PDB file of C-alpha atoms in Angstrom:
ATOM      1  CA  UNK A   9      17.957  51.739 -37.314  1.00 91.00           C
ATOM      2  CA  UNK A  10      16.391  48.663 -35.862  1.00 92.00           C
ATOM      3  CA  UNK A  11      12.651  48.622 -35.541  1.00 92.00           C
ATOM      4  CA  UNK A  12      11.856  48.559 -31.756  1.00 91.00           C
ATOM      5  CA  UNK A  13       9.455  50.412 -29.658  1.00 92.00           C
ATOM      6  CA  UNK A  14      12.121  52.601 -28.430  1.00 92.00           C
ATOM      7  CA  UNK A  15      13.784  53.331 -31.903  1.00 91.00           C
ATOM      8  CA  UNK A  16      10.153  54.309 -33.258  1.00 87.00           C
ATOM      9  CA  UNK A  17       9.629  56.226 -30.033  1.00 87.00           C
ATOM     10  CA  UNK A  18      12.705  58.327 -30.423  1.00 88.00           C
ATOM     11  CA  UNK A  19      11.994  59.047 -34.044  1.00 87.00           C
ATOM     12  CA  UNK A  20       8.426  60.303 -33.222  1.00 82.00           C
ATOM     13  CA  UNK A  21       6.428  57.137 -34.739  1.00 81.00           C
ATOM     14  CA  UNK A  22       3.723  57.334 -32.474  1.00 80.00           C
ATOM     15  CA  UNK A  23       0.787  59.966 -32.859  1.00 78.00           C
ATOM     16  CA  UNK A  24       0.453  60.921 -29.106  1.00 80.00           C
ATOM     17  CA  UNK A  25      -1.997  62.442 -27.256  1.00 89.00           C
ATOM     18  CA  UNK A  26      -5.150  64.269 -28.867  1.00 94.00           C
ATOM     19  CA  UNK A  27      -4.782  67.820 -29.709  1.00 94.00           C
ATOM     20  CA  UNK A  28      -7.334  70.298 -28.274  1.00 97.00           C
ATOM     21  CA  UNK A  29      -8.952  72.558 -30.722  1.00 97.00           C
ATOM     22  CA  UNK A  30     -11.246  75.365 -30.390  1.00 98.00           C
ATOM     23  CA  UNK A  31     -13.953  75.167 -33.801  1.00 98.00           C
ATOM     24  CA  UNK A  32     -16.514  77.836 -34.802  1.00 98.00           C
ATOM     25  CA  UNK A  33     -19.457  77.272 -37.089  1.00 97.00           C
ATOM     26  CA  UNK A  34     -22.701  78.887 -38.169  1.00 97.00           C
ATOM     27  CA  UNK A  35     -25.983  76.724 -37.028  1.00 93.00           C
ATOM     28  CA  UNK A  36     -28.738  78.786 -38.334  1.00 92.00           C
ATOM     29  CA  UNK A  37     -28.557  82.443 -37.053  1.00 95.00           C
ATOM     30  CA  UNK A  38     -26.360  81.346 -34.333  1.00 96.00           C
ATOM     31  CA  UNK A  39     -22.427  81.197 -34.256  1.00 98.00           C
ATOM     32  CA  UNK A  40     -21.455  78.365 -32.046  1.00 98.00           C
ATOM     33  CA  UNK A  41     -17.952  77.324 -30.523  1.00 98.00           C
ATOM     34  CA  UNK A  42     -16.930  74.277 -29.023  1.00 97.00           C
ATOM     35  CA  UNK A  43     -13.857  72.466 -27.799  1.00 98.00           C
ATOM     36  CA  UNK A  44     -12.818  69.352 -29.483  1.00 97.00           C
ATOM     37  CA  UNK A  45     -10.056  66.799 -29.441  1.00 98.00           C
ATOM     38  CA  UNK A  46      -8.362  65.874 -32.735  1.00 95.00           C
ATOM     39  CA  UNK A  47      -6.393  62.831 -32.802  1.00 92.00           C
ATOM     40  CA  UNK A  48      -3.152  62.930 -35.076  1.00 88.00           C
ATOM     41  CA  UNK A  49      -3.681  60.582 -38.174  1.00 84.00           C
ATOM     42  CA  UNK A  50      -2.462  57.365 -37.156  1.00 80.00           C
ATOM     43  CA  UNK A  51      -3.522  53.472 -37.099  1.00 79.00           C
ATOM     44  CA  UNK A  52      -7.254  54.534 -36.946  1.00 80.00           C
ATOM     45  CA  UNK A  53      -6.969  56.658 -39.589  1.00 79.00           C
ATOM     46  CA  UNK A  54      -4.934  54.017 -41.703  1.00 79.00           C
ATOM     47  CA  UNK A  55      -7.775  51.393 -40.940  1.00 82.00           C
ATOM     48  CA  UNK A  56     -10.546  54.005 -41.856  1.00 80.00           C
ATOM     49  CA  UNK A  57      -8.535  54.696 -45.245  1.00 78.00           C
ATOM     50  CA  UNK A  58      -8.444  50.787 -46.046  1.00 83.00           C
ATOM     51  CA  UNK A  59     -12.201  50.600 -45.303  1.00 78.00           C
ATOM     52  CA  UNK A  60     -12.650  53.282 -47.483  1.00 76.00           C
ATOM     53  CA  UNK A  61     -10.866  51.842 -50.357  1.00 77.00           C
ATOM     54  CA  UNK A  62     -12.779  48.666 -49.996  1.00 77.00           C
ATOM     55  CA  UNK A  63     -15.901  50.449 -50.393  1.00 78.00           C
ATOM     56  CA  UNK A  64     -16.939  49.776 -46.914  1.00 77.00           C
ATOM     57  CA  UNK A  65     -17.648  53.344 -45.672  1.00 77.00           C
ATOM     58  CA  UNK A  66     -17.228  57.066 -46.931  1.00 78.00           C
ATOM     59  CA  UNK A  67     -13.691  58.164 -46.725  1.00 80.00           C
ATOM     60  CA  UNK A  68     -14.089  61.929 -45.250  1.00 87.00           C
ATOM     61  CA  UNK A  69     -16.526  60.430 -42.601  1.00 90.00           C
ATOM     62  CA  UNK A  70     -14.152  57.654 -41.841  1.00 89.00           C
ATOM     63  CA  UNK A  71     -11.333  60.224 -41.392  1.00 89.00           C
ATOM     64  CA  UNK A  72     -13.379  62.467 -39.241  1.00 94.00           C
ATOM     65  CA  UNK A  73     -14.691  59.301 -37.185  1.00 92.00           C
ATOM     66  CA  UNK A  74     -11.046  58.398 -36.619  1.00 89.00           C
ATOM     67  CA  UNK A  75      -9.739  61.786 -35.603  1.00 93.00           C
ATOM     68  CA  UNK A  76     -12.589  63.419 -33.560  1.00 96.00           C
ATOM     69  CA  UNK A  77     -12.277  62.151 -29.822  1.00 96.00           C
ATOM     70  CA  UNK A  78     -12.590  63.299 -26.188  1.00 96.00           C
ATOM     71  CA  UNK A  79      -9.443  64.138 -24.162  1.00 95.00           C
ATOM     72  CA  UNK A  80      -8.856  60.385 -23.522  1.00 93.00           C
ATOM     73  CA  UNK A  81      -8.827  59.313 -27.194  1.00 91.00           C
ATOM     74  CA  UNK A  82     -12.137  57.818 -27.487  1.00 94.00           C
ATOM     75  CA  UNK A  83     -13.924  58.533 -30.668  1.00 94.00           C
ATOM     76  CA  UNK A  84     -17.139  61.148 -30.427  1.00 96.00           C
ATOM     77  CA  UNK A  85     -18.701  59.718 -33.647  1.00 96.00           C
ATOM     78  CA  UNK A  86     -19.010  56.587 -35.493  1.00 95.00           C
ATOM     79  CA  UNK A  87     -19.115  56.748 -39.498  1.00 93.00           C
ATOM     80  CA  UNK A  88     -22.711  56.152 -39.451  1.00 95.00           C
ATOM     81  CA  UNK A  89     -23.244  59.108 -37.083  1.00 97.00           C
ATOM     82  CA  UNK A  90     -21.494  61.294 -39.359  1.00 96.00           C
ATOM     83  CA  UNK A  91     -23.296  60.151 -42.538  1.00 95.00           C
ATOM     84  CA  UNK A  92     -26.690  59.874 -40.912  1.00 96.00           C
ATOM     85  CA  UNK A  93     -27.243  56.039 -41.202  1.00 95.00           C
ATOM     86  CA  UNK A  94     -27.177  55.677 -37.403  1.00 96.00           C
ATOM     87  CA  UNK A  95     -30.361  57.494 -37.164  1.00 97.00           C
ATOM     88  CA  UNK A  96     -32.106  58.710 -40.425  1.00 96.00           C
ATOM     89  CA  UNK A  97     -34.549  60.967 -38.454  1.00 97.00           C
ATOM     90  CA  UNK A  98     -31.480  62.737 -36.995  1.00 96.00           C
ATOM     91  CA  UNK A  99     -29.788  62.863 -40.249  1.00 96.00           C
ATOM     92  CA  UNK A 100     -26.197  63.546 -41.356  1.00 96.00           C
ATOM     93  CA  UNK A 101     -23.948  66.019 -39.397  1.00 96.00           C
ATOM     94  CA  UNK A 102     -24.226  69.716 -40.420  1.00 96.00           C
ATOM     95  CA  UNK A 103     -22.078  70.582 -43.034  1.00 95.00           C
ATOM     96  CA  UNK A 104     -20.980  73.628 -41.664  1.00 97.00           C
ATOM     97  CA  UNK A 105     -19.802  71.757 -38.437  1.00 97.00           C
ATOM     98  CA  UNK A 106     -17.945  69.061 -40.790  1.00 96.00           C
ATOM     99  CA  UNK A 107     -16.188  71.642 -42.598  1.00 96.00           C
ATOM    100  CA  UNK A 108     -15.097  73.036 -39.248  1.00 98.00           C
ATOM    101  CA  UNK A 109     -14.086  69.622 -37.895  1.00 97.00           C
ATOM    102  CA  UNK A 110     -12.090  69.090 -41.333  1.00 94.00           C
ATOM    103  CA  UNK A 111     -10.378  72.287 -40.799  1.00 96.00           C
ATOM    104  CA  UNK A 112      -9.299  71.414 -37.268  1.00 97.00           C
ATOM    105  CA  UNK A 113      -8.293  67.934 -38.465  1.00 93.00           C
ATOM    106  CA  UNK A 114      -5.960  69.703 -41.166  1.00 93.00           C
ATOM    107  CA  UNK A 115      -4.386  71.857 -38.738  1.00 95.00           C
ATOM    108  CA  UNK A 116      -3.382  69.374 -36.351  1.00 93.00           C
ATOM    109  CA  UNK A 117      -2.083  66.974 -38.899  1.00 87.00           C
ATOM    110  CA  UNK A 118      -0.088  69.760 -40.944  1.00 89.00           C
ATOM    111  CA  UNK A 119       1.173  71.413 -37.781  1.00 69.00           C
ATOM    112  CA  UNK A 120      -1.410  74.599 -38.062  1.00 61.00           C
ATOM    113  CA  UNK A 121       0.232  75.506 -41.272  1.00 57.00           C
ATOM    114  CA  UNK A 122      -2.310  76.438 -44.222  1.00 55.00           C
ATOM    115  CA  UNK A 123      -0.469  75.575 -47.356  1.00 54.00           C
ATOM    116  CA  UNK A 124      -0.685  78.342 -49.988  1.00 52.00           C
ATOM    117  CA  UNK A 125      -1.247  77.503 -53.569  1.00 49.00           C
ATOM    118  CA  UNK A 126       2.048  77.016 -55.677  1.00 51.00           C
ATOM    119  CA  UNK A 127       2.725  80.289 -57.553  1.00 51.00           C
ATOM    120  CA  UNK A 128       1.625  80.355 -61.009  1.00 48.00           C
ATOM    121  CA  UNK A 129       4.274  80.219 -63.727  1.00 51.00           C
ATOM    122  CA  UNK A 130       4.455  81.146 -67.127  1.00 49.00           C
ATOM    123  CA  UNK A 131       5.673  79.334 -70.079  1.00 49.00           C
ATOM    124  CA  UNK A 132       8.624  80.782 -72.315  1.00 50.00           C
ATOM    125  CA  UNK A 133       6.943  79.058 -74.983  1.00 49.00           C
ATOM    126  CA  UNK A 134       3.739  80.296 -76.745  1.00 47.00           C
ATOM    127  CA  UNK A 135       1.101  78.019 -78.568  1.00 47.00           C
ATOM    128  CA  UNK A 136      -0.742  79.233 -81.275  1.00 50.00           C
ATOM    129  CA  UNK A 137      -4.176  77.770 -82.071  1.00 46.00           C
ATOM    130  CA  UNK A 138      -4.483  76.192 -85.411  1.00 48.00           C
ATOM    131  CA  UNK A 139      -6.238  78.947 -87.043  1.00 47.00           C
ATOM    132  CA  UNK A 140      -3.827  81.430 -85.560  1.00 48.00           C
ATOM    133  CA  UNK A 141      -0.902  79.307 -87.271  1.00 49.00           C
ATOM    134  CA  UNK A 142      -2.648  79.616 -90.794  1.00 51.00           C
ATOM    135  CA  UNK A 143      -1.825  82.353 -93.160  1.00 50.00           C
ATOM    136  CA  UNK A 144      -3.895  85.499 -92.792  1.00 54.00           C
ATOM    137  CA  UNK A 145      -3.210  86.498 -96.246  1.00 56.00           C
ATOM    138  CA  UNK A 146      -6.372  86.879 -98.139  1.00 57.00           C
ATOM    139  CA  UNK A 147      -7.128  84.281-101.267  1.00 58.00           C
ATOM    140  CA  UNK A 148      -5.847  85.098-104.522  1.00 60.00           C
ATOM    141  CA  UNK A 149      -8.702  84.889-106.562  1.00 56.00           C
TER     142      UNK A 149
END
């Protein structure tokens, strides 16, 4: 394939529009629900990842800031909004809200499928500890 905008478009190499998701989280005694838009991982997330590798920002905050947007694709948060650095009095984004946003981001980028843990396997060989491998015969004396 020749690398052109058309060939890339035909194979789905562009992320497209943000995906609308509904999230729910507990804030104190209340259960809150909100509609959010999640941008599929793309250029913005790649730049965020590079900044994280270079120690310039927190990796999860960078991913959230790159992914959570409005319906037009404009980011809702900056990394500093999420970590609390933008306004120390306001503080960091609530933990339960953060988890709800991360779950929505995971669903969008994994087509809504939660991967199950791989099945556990048992080995056909058994391993005995050194003490078990030693003879259990009483010492002659």
